[in-house]
Short mmCIF file of C-alpha atoms in Angstrom, two decimals:
data_model
loop_
_atom_site.label_atom_id
_atom_site.label_comp_id
_atom_site.label_asym_id
_atom_site.label_seq_id
_atom_site.Cartn_x
_atom_site.Cartn_y
_atom_site.Cartn_z
CA MET A 119 5.60 8.84 -17.26
CA PRO A 120 6.37 5.18 -16.10
CA ALA A 121 10.34 4.45 -17.54
CA LEU A 122 9.56 0.95 -18.14
CA ASP A 123 7.18 -0.81 -20.32
CA ARG A 124 7.19 -3.31 -18.18
CA LEU A 125 3.41 -4.67 -19.16
CA GLY A 126 4.29 -4.85 -22.54
CA ALA A 127 7.61 -6.62 -21.92
CA ARG A 128 5.99 -8.97 -19.61
CA LEU A 129 3.27 -9.99 -22.02
CA LYS A 130 5.72 -10.34 -25.07
CA ALA A 131 7.86 -12.73 -22.71
CA ALA A 132 5.10 -14.66 -21.52
CA GLY A 133 4.12 -15.50 -25.20
CA ALA A 134 7.82 -16.28 -26.30
CA ARG A 135 7.62 -19.08 -23.45
CA GLN A 136 4.10 -20.21 -24.64
CA GLU A 137 2.54 -19.41 -21.45
CA ARG A 138 -0.29 -17.13 -20.30
CA LEU A 139 0.00 -14.18 -17.63
CA LEU A 140 -1.12 -14.80 -14.37
CA VAL A 141 -2.59 -11.71 -12.68
CA LEU A 142 -3.27 -11.41 -9.38
CA TYR A 143 -5.67 -9.25 -7.73
CA LEU A 144 -5.17 -8.17 -4.25
CA THR A 145 -7.04 -5.31 -2.10
CA LEU A 146 -4.78 -2.75 -0.98
CA GLY A 147 -5.33 -2.48 3.25
CA ASP A 148 -6.88 -5.51 3.69
CA PRO A 149 -4.94 -7.36 6.69
CA LEU A 150 -5.24 -10.89 4.73
CA THR A 151 -2.79 -9.55 2.23
CA ASP A 152 -1.16 -6.10 3.30
CA SER A 153 2.09 -6.65 3.43
CA LEU A 154 4.80 -6.39 1.01
CA GLU A 155 6.50 -9.91 2.29
CA PHE A 156 2.91 -11.08 0.96
CA ALA A 157 3.62 -9.39 -2.41
CA VAL A 158 6.92 -11.02 -2.95
CA ALA A 159 5.98 -14.27 -1.79
CA ALA A 160 2.99 -14.01 -4.54
CA VAL A 161 5.36 -12.78 -7.06
CA ALA A 162 8.16 -15.61 -6.32
CA ALA A 163 5.88 -17.95 -6.86
CA GLY A 164 4.71 -17.15 -10.14
CA ALA A 165 2.41 -13.95 -10.39
CA ASP A 166 3.39 -12.28 -13.52
CA VAL A 167 1.34 -9.20 -12.52
CA LEU A 168 -0.42 -7.80 -9.60
CA GLU A 169 -3.97 -6.09 -9.66
CA LEU A 170 -4.83 -3.68 -6.67
CA GLY A 171 -7.98 -2.71 -5.53
CA LEU A 172 -8.24 0.75 -4.37
CA PRO A 173 -10.91 0.69 -1.05
CA THR A 174 -11.63 4.82 -1.09
CA PRO A 175 -14.96 5.38 0.83
CA GLY A 176 -17.50 5.22 -1.79
CA THR A 177 -16.56 2.29 -3.57
CA ARG A 178 -18.35 -0.96 -3.26
CA PRO A 179 -17.58 -4.00 -5.41
CA ARG A 180 -20.45 -6.22 -6.47
CA GLY A 181 -18.80 -9.82 -5.70
CA ALA A 182 -18.99 -10.80 -2.32
CA ASP A 183 -15.46 -12.23 -1.48
CA ILE A 184 -14.05 -8.52 -2.93
CA ALA A 185 -16.75 -6.65 -1.23
CA LEU A 186 -15.65 -8.29 2.33
CA SER A 187 -12.32 -7.51 1.41
CA PHE A 188 -12.84 -3.94 0.78
CA ASP A 189 -15.09 -3.90 4.07
CA ARG A 190 -11.77 -5.05 6.17
CA ALA A 191 -9.65 -2.36 4.31
CA ARG A 192 -11.60 0.51 5.23
CA GLN A 193 -9.73 0.35 8.57
CA CYS A 194 -6.59 1.69 6.48
CA PRO A 195 -6.11 5.08 6.47
CA PRO A 196 -6.76 6.51 2.50
CA GLY A 197 -3.04 8.08 2.66
CA ARG A 198 -1.62 4.69 3.36
CA LEU A 199 -2.97 3.10 0.72
CA TRP A 200 -0.44 5.13 -1.52
CA GLU A 201 2.31 4.39 0.50
CA LEU A 202 2.01 0.58 0.05
CA VAL A 203 1.64 0.71 -3.84
CA ARG A 204 4.78 2.74 -3.37
CA GLU A 205 6.32 0.52 -1.33
CA LEU A 206 5.02 -2.54 -3.58
CA ARG A 207 7.01 -0.76 -6.69
CA ALA A 208 9.93 -0.37 -4.65
CA GLY A 209 10.29 -4.09 -3.51
CA LEU A 210 8.99 -5.22 -7.10
CA PRO A 211 10.45 -3.15 -9.30
CA ASP A 212 9.98 -5.49 -12.49
CA THR A 213 6.46 -6.36 -11.92
CA PRO A 214 3.63 -4.83 -13.64
CA LEU A 215 1.17 -3.58 -11.32
CA LEU A 216 -2.39 -2.18 -12.21
CA SER A 217 -4.92 -0.21 -10.34
CA LEU A 218 -8.55 -1.55 -10.43
CA VAL A 219 -10.84 1.68 -11.22
CA TYR A 220 -14.41 1.66 -10.41
CA PRO A 221 -16.47 4.74 -11.11
CA GLN A 222 -16.59 5.47 -7.50
CA THR A 223 -13.34 5.37 -7.41
CA VAL A 224 -12.95 8.25 -9.78
CA ALA A 225 -15.95 10.08 -7.95
CA ASP A 226 -14.30 9.82 -4.66
CA LEU A 227 -10.60 11.05 -6.00
CA GLY A 228 -11.40 13.03 -9.24
CA VAL A 229 -10.02 12.44 -12.49
CA ASP A 230 -6.94 14.49 -12.00
CA ARG A 231 -6.09 13.02 -8.32
CA LEU A 232 -6.61 9.67 -9.49
CA LEU A 233 -4.19 9.91 -12.45
CA GLU A 234 -1.38 11.77 -10.23
CA LEU A 235 -1.13 9.33 -7.70
CA ASN A 236 -1.13 6.17 -10.11
CA ALA A 237 1.49 7.88 -12.11
CA GLU A 238 3.54 9.17 -8.99
CA SER A 239 3.49 5.84 -7.48
CA ASP A 240 4.85 4.24 -10.96
CA VAL A 241 1.82 1.95 -11.59
CA ASP A 242 1.77 0.63 -15.16
CA GLY A 243 -1.80 0.92 -15.83
CA LEU A 244 -5.43 1.29 -14.77
CA VAL A 245 -8.35 -1.04 -15.38
CA LEU A 246 -11.21 0.77 -16.32
CA THR A 247 -14.65 -0.77 -15.08
CA ASP A 248 -16.49 1.84 -16.55
CA PRO A 249 -14.38 2.64 -19.82
CA ASP A 250 -16.93 5.01 -21.47
CA GLY A 251 -17.25 6.96 -17.89
CA ARG A 252 -15.78 10.13 -16.37
CA LEU A 253 -12.14 8.82 -16.78
CA THR A 254 -11.33 8.05 -20.30
CA ALA A 255 -8.63 5.59 -22.06
CA GLY A 256 -7.29 8.76 -23.47
CA GLN A 257 -6.57 10.67 -20.22
CA VAL A 258 -4.79 7.69 -19.16
CA ALA A 259 -2.46 7.41 -22.27
CA ALA A 260 -1.69 10.99 -21.35
CA ALA A 261 -0.89 10.16 -18.23
CA GLY A 262 1.82 8.02 -19.54
CA LEU A 263 -0.41 4.75 -18.01
CA SER A 264 -1.44 1.95 -19.79
CA ALA A 265 -5.59 1.93 -19.92
CA VAL A 266 -6.83 -1.83 -19.81
CA PRO A 267 -10.81 -1.47 -19.98
CA LEU A 268 -13.38 -3.87 -19.30
CA VAL A 269 -15.05 -5.47 -21.75
CA THR A 270 -18.51 -7.54 -20.45
CA PRO A 271 -20.66 -10.04 -21.43
CA GLY A 272 -22.45 -9.13 -24.42
CA THR A 273 -20.96 -6.08 -25.52
CA ASP A 274 -21.88 -5.70 -28.99
CA ALA A 275 -19.09 -5.86 -31.83
CA ALA A 276 -18.68 -1.91 -32.46
CA ARG A 277 -18.25 -1.40 -28.98
CA ARG A 278 -15.66 -4.00 -28.24
CA ARG A 279 -13.77 -3.10 -31.56
CA ARG A 280 -13.70 1.01 -30.19
CA LEU A 281 -12.60 -0.27 -26.43
CA GLU A 282 -9.72 -2.77 -28.13
CA ASP A 283 -8.72 0.69 -29.97
CA THR A 284 -8.38 2.53 -26.66
CA ALA A 285 -6.28 -0.44 -25.39
CA ARG A 286 -2.38 -0.02 -25.32
CA HIS A 287 -1.79 -3.84 -24.48
CA LEU A 288 -4.62 -5.76 -23.51
CA THR A 289 -8.38 -5.29 -22.35
CA TYR A 290 -9.84 -7.37 -19.68
CA GLN A 291 -12.91 -9.35 -20.92
CA ALA A 292 -15.17 -10.31 -18.05
CA LEU A 293 -16.28 -13.84 -18.34
CA ALA A 294 -19.42 -13.50 -16.13
CA GLU A 295 -21.31 -10.44 -14.71
CA ARG A 296 -19.38 -10.13 -11.41
CA THR A 297 -16.43 -11.40 -9.57
CA GLY A 298 -16.50 -14.40 -7.42
CA ALA A 299 -19.01 -15.87 -10.47
CA ARG A 300 -19.56 -19.96 -10.03
CA LEU A 301 -18.61 -20.83 -13.41
CA ASP A 302 -17.76 -24.86 -15.09
CA PRO A 303 -14.55 -24.80 -16.91
CA ALA A 304 -16.62 -25.59 -19.95
CA GLN A 305 -18.27 -22.38 -19.43
CA VAL A 306 -14.98 -20.58 -18.91
CA GLY A 307 -13.85 -21.74 -22.18
CA ARG A 308 -17.11 -21.20 -24.17
CA SER A 309 -16.85 -17.56 -22.66
CA ALA A 310 -13.25 -16.65 -23.62
CA GLY A 311 -13.79 -18.52 -26.90
CA ALA A 312 -16.49 -16.16 -27.67
CA ALA A 313 -14.28 -13.40 -26.83
CA ALA A 314 -11.58 -14.17 -29.15
CA LEU A 315 -13.89 -14.43 -32.00
CA GLY A 316 -12.64 -11.41 -33.91
CA ALA A 317 -10.65 -9.83 -31.36
CA THR A 318 -8.23 -7.49 -32.36
CA LYS A 319 -5.91 -7.35 -29.21
CA PRO A 320 -5.09 -9.37 -26.67
CA PHE A 321 -7.06 -9.59 -23.36
CA LEU A 322 -6.91 -10.76 -20.01
CA ALA A 323 -9.66 -13.15 -18.61
CA GLY A 324 -11.37 -13.04 -15.16
CA PHE A 325 -14.68 -13.31 -13.02
CA GLY A 326 -15.28 -16.58 -12.41
CA ILE A 327 -11.82 -18.28 -12.83
CA ARG A 328 -11.22 -20.33 -9.37
CA ASP A 329 -8.74 -22.92 -10.34
CA GLU A 330 -5.98 -24.64 -12.48
CA HIS A 331 -8.84 -26.34 -14.39
CA ASP A 332 -10.62 -22.74 -15.29
CA ILE A 333 -6.98 -21.37 -16.23
CA ARG A 334 -6.46 -24.13 -18.75
CA ALA A 335 -10.02 -23.84 -20.41
CA ALA A 336 -9.68 -19.72 -20.72
CA SER A 337 -5.26 -19.96 -21.49
CA ALA A 338 -6.66 -21.77 -25.12
CA TYR A 339 -7.98 -18.15 -25.75
CA ALA A 340 -6.78 -14.99 -23.43
CA ALA A 341 -3.28 -13.81 -22.82
CA GLY A 342 -3.83 -13.79 -19.37
CA VAL A 343 -6.12 -14.92 -16.27
CA VAL A 344 -6.69 -12.64 -13.41
CA ILE A 345 -7.87 -14.45 -9.84
CA GLY A 346 -9.00 -12.08 -7.18
CA SER A 347 -12.09 -13.77 -5.00
CA GLU A 348 -10.55 -17.31 -4.92
CA LEU A 349 -7.76 -15.75 -3.49
CA TYR A 350 -9.27 -14.35 -0.60
CA ARG A 351 -11.70 -17.17 -0.06
CA GLY A 352 -8.74 -19.50 0.07
CA LEU A 353 -7.15 -16.71 2.69
CA ALA A 354 -10.46 -16.40 4.59
CA ALA A 355 -10.84 -20.27 5.18
CA ALA A 356 -7.05 -20.50 6.44
CA GLU A 357 -5.69 -20.39 9.84
CA PRO A 358 -3.46 -17.34 10.23
CA ALA A 359 0.00 -19.26 10.26
CA THR A 360 -0.91 -21.28 7.32
CA ARG A 361 -2.12 -18.34 5.19
CA MET A 362 1.17 -17.63 3.64
CA PRO A 363 2.13 -21.41 2.68
CA TRP A 364 -1.16 -21.75 1.15
CA THR A 365 -0.88 -18.68 -1.08
CA ARG A 366 2.60 -19.88 -2.30
CA SER A 367 1.37 -23.29 -3.28
CA ALA A 368 -2.24 -22.02 -4.90
CA VAL A 369 0.22 -19.49 -7.09
CA ARG A 370 2.28 -21.82 -7.95
CA ARG A 371 -0.60 -24.46 -9.25
CA TRP A 372 -2.51 -21.47 -10.97
CA LYS A 373 1.16 -20.18 -12.76
CA ALA A 374 1.80 -23.88 -13.57
CA ALA A 375 -1.75 -23.70 -15.31
CA THR A 376 -0.91 -21.14 -17.29
CA VAL A 377 2.30 -22.79 -18.99
CA LEU A 378 0.97 -24.30 -22.62
CA SER A 379 1.50 -28.08 -23.07
CA GLY A 380 2.64 -29.34 -26.70
CA THR A 381 -0.90 -30.47 -27.64
CA ASP A 382 -2.44 -27.00 -26.54
CA LEU A 383 -2.55 -24.73 -29.54
CA PRO A 384 -3.47 -20.99 -29.24
CA ARG A 385 -6.86 -21.06 -30.80
CA SER A 386 -6.45 -17.13 -31.40
CA GLY A 387 -4.02 -15.28 -32.95
CA HIS A 388 -3.98 -12.37 -30.30
CA ALA A 389 -3.90 -14.57 -27.60
CA ARG A 390 -0.03 -14.61 -28.31
#
């Protein structure tokens, strides 16, 4: 069991500062981001939490940019993935780490082994894209980890409440059907606002958040925002020598947009 409640502490601290969590998604083993130096630089620039994609053999994400990232990472030996997680934990002892778990991730590794590897690596929680599947929030909690169930658009109120009840700290609200979707800030704000209606727990907003305008629109309702596809689009377009400076600059902009101004009053009590 993790010795520290890093995720809960980071969530509380962000609320006290009237800002939202910036969650940065990284695919383990992708050569564009496959270094402790990269992760440390991103955290130093303002990333509050790292969400880690696990490119197991059968996992095929639907979003185009993340799917390409998984394809690049498949050359990484499977055992190396968990070495990378342990390196991240050693280099970033205070940063919450969340593993992104697809149904095929569970099928490839098995429930027991997946939980064991995450617990041994001192991961803080699991984002469950199929929270009603083989791996349940109860099993995640029993392993000493925080379950972060994915809530998709159109989820009915009863199921949403049940998923919120299974989450220790947060749920993950998808604003679109897949990662990398093209939404404008007005759509982001409407989707996040709809998710906040009747919410009983804070949530992270993701799927379709691309820039500081989207972040500000979501931050009126969400406890945090997740950026992944936009990171990988920018890295793929940048020259190798400029990728690190581009990342530092982008993360600083994204984090600055999570800080509420005096006129940006939270529109949901569960965003705090």
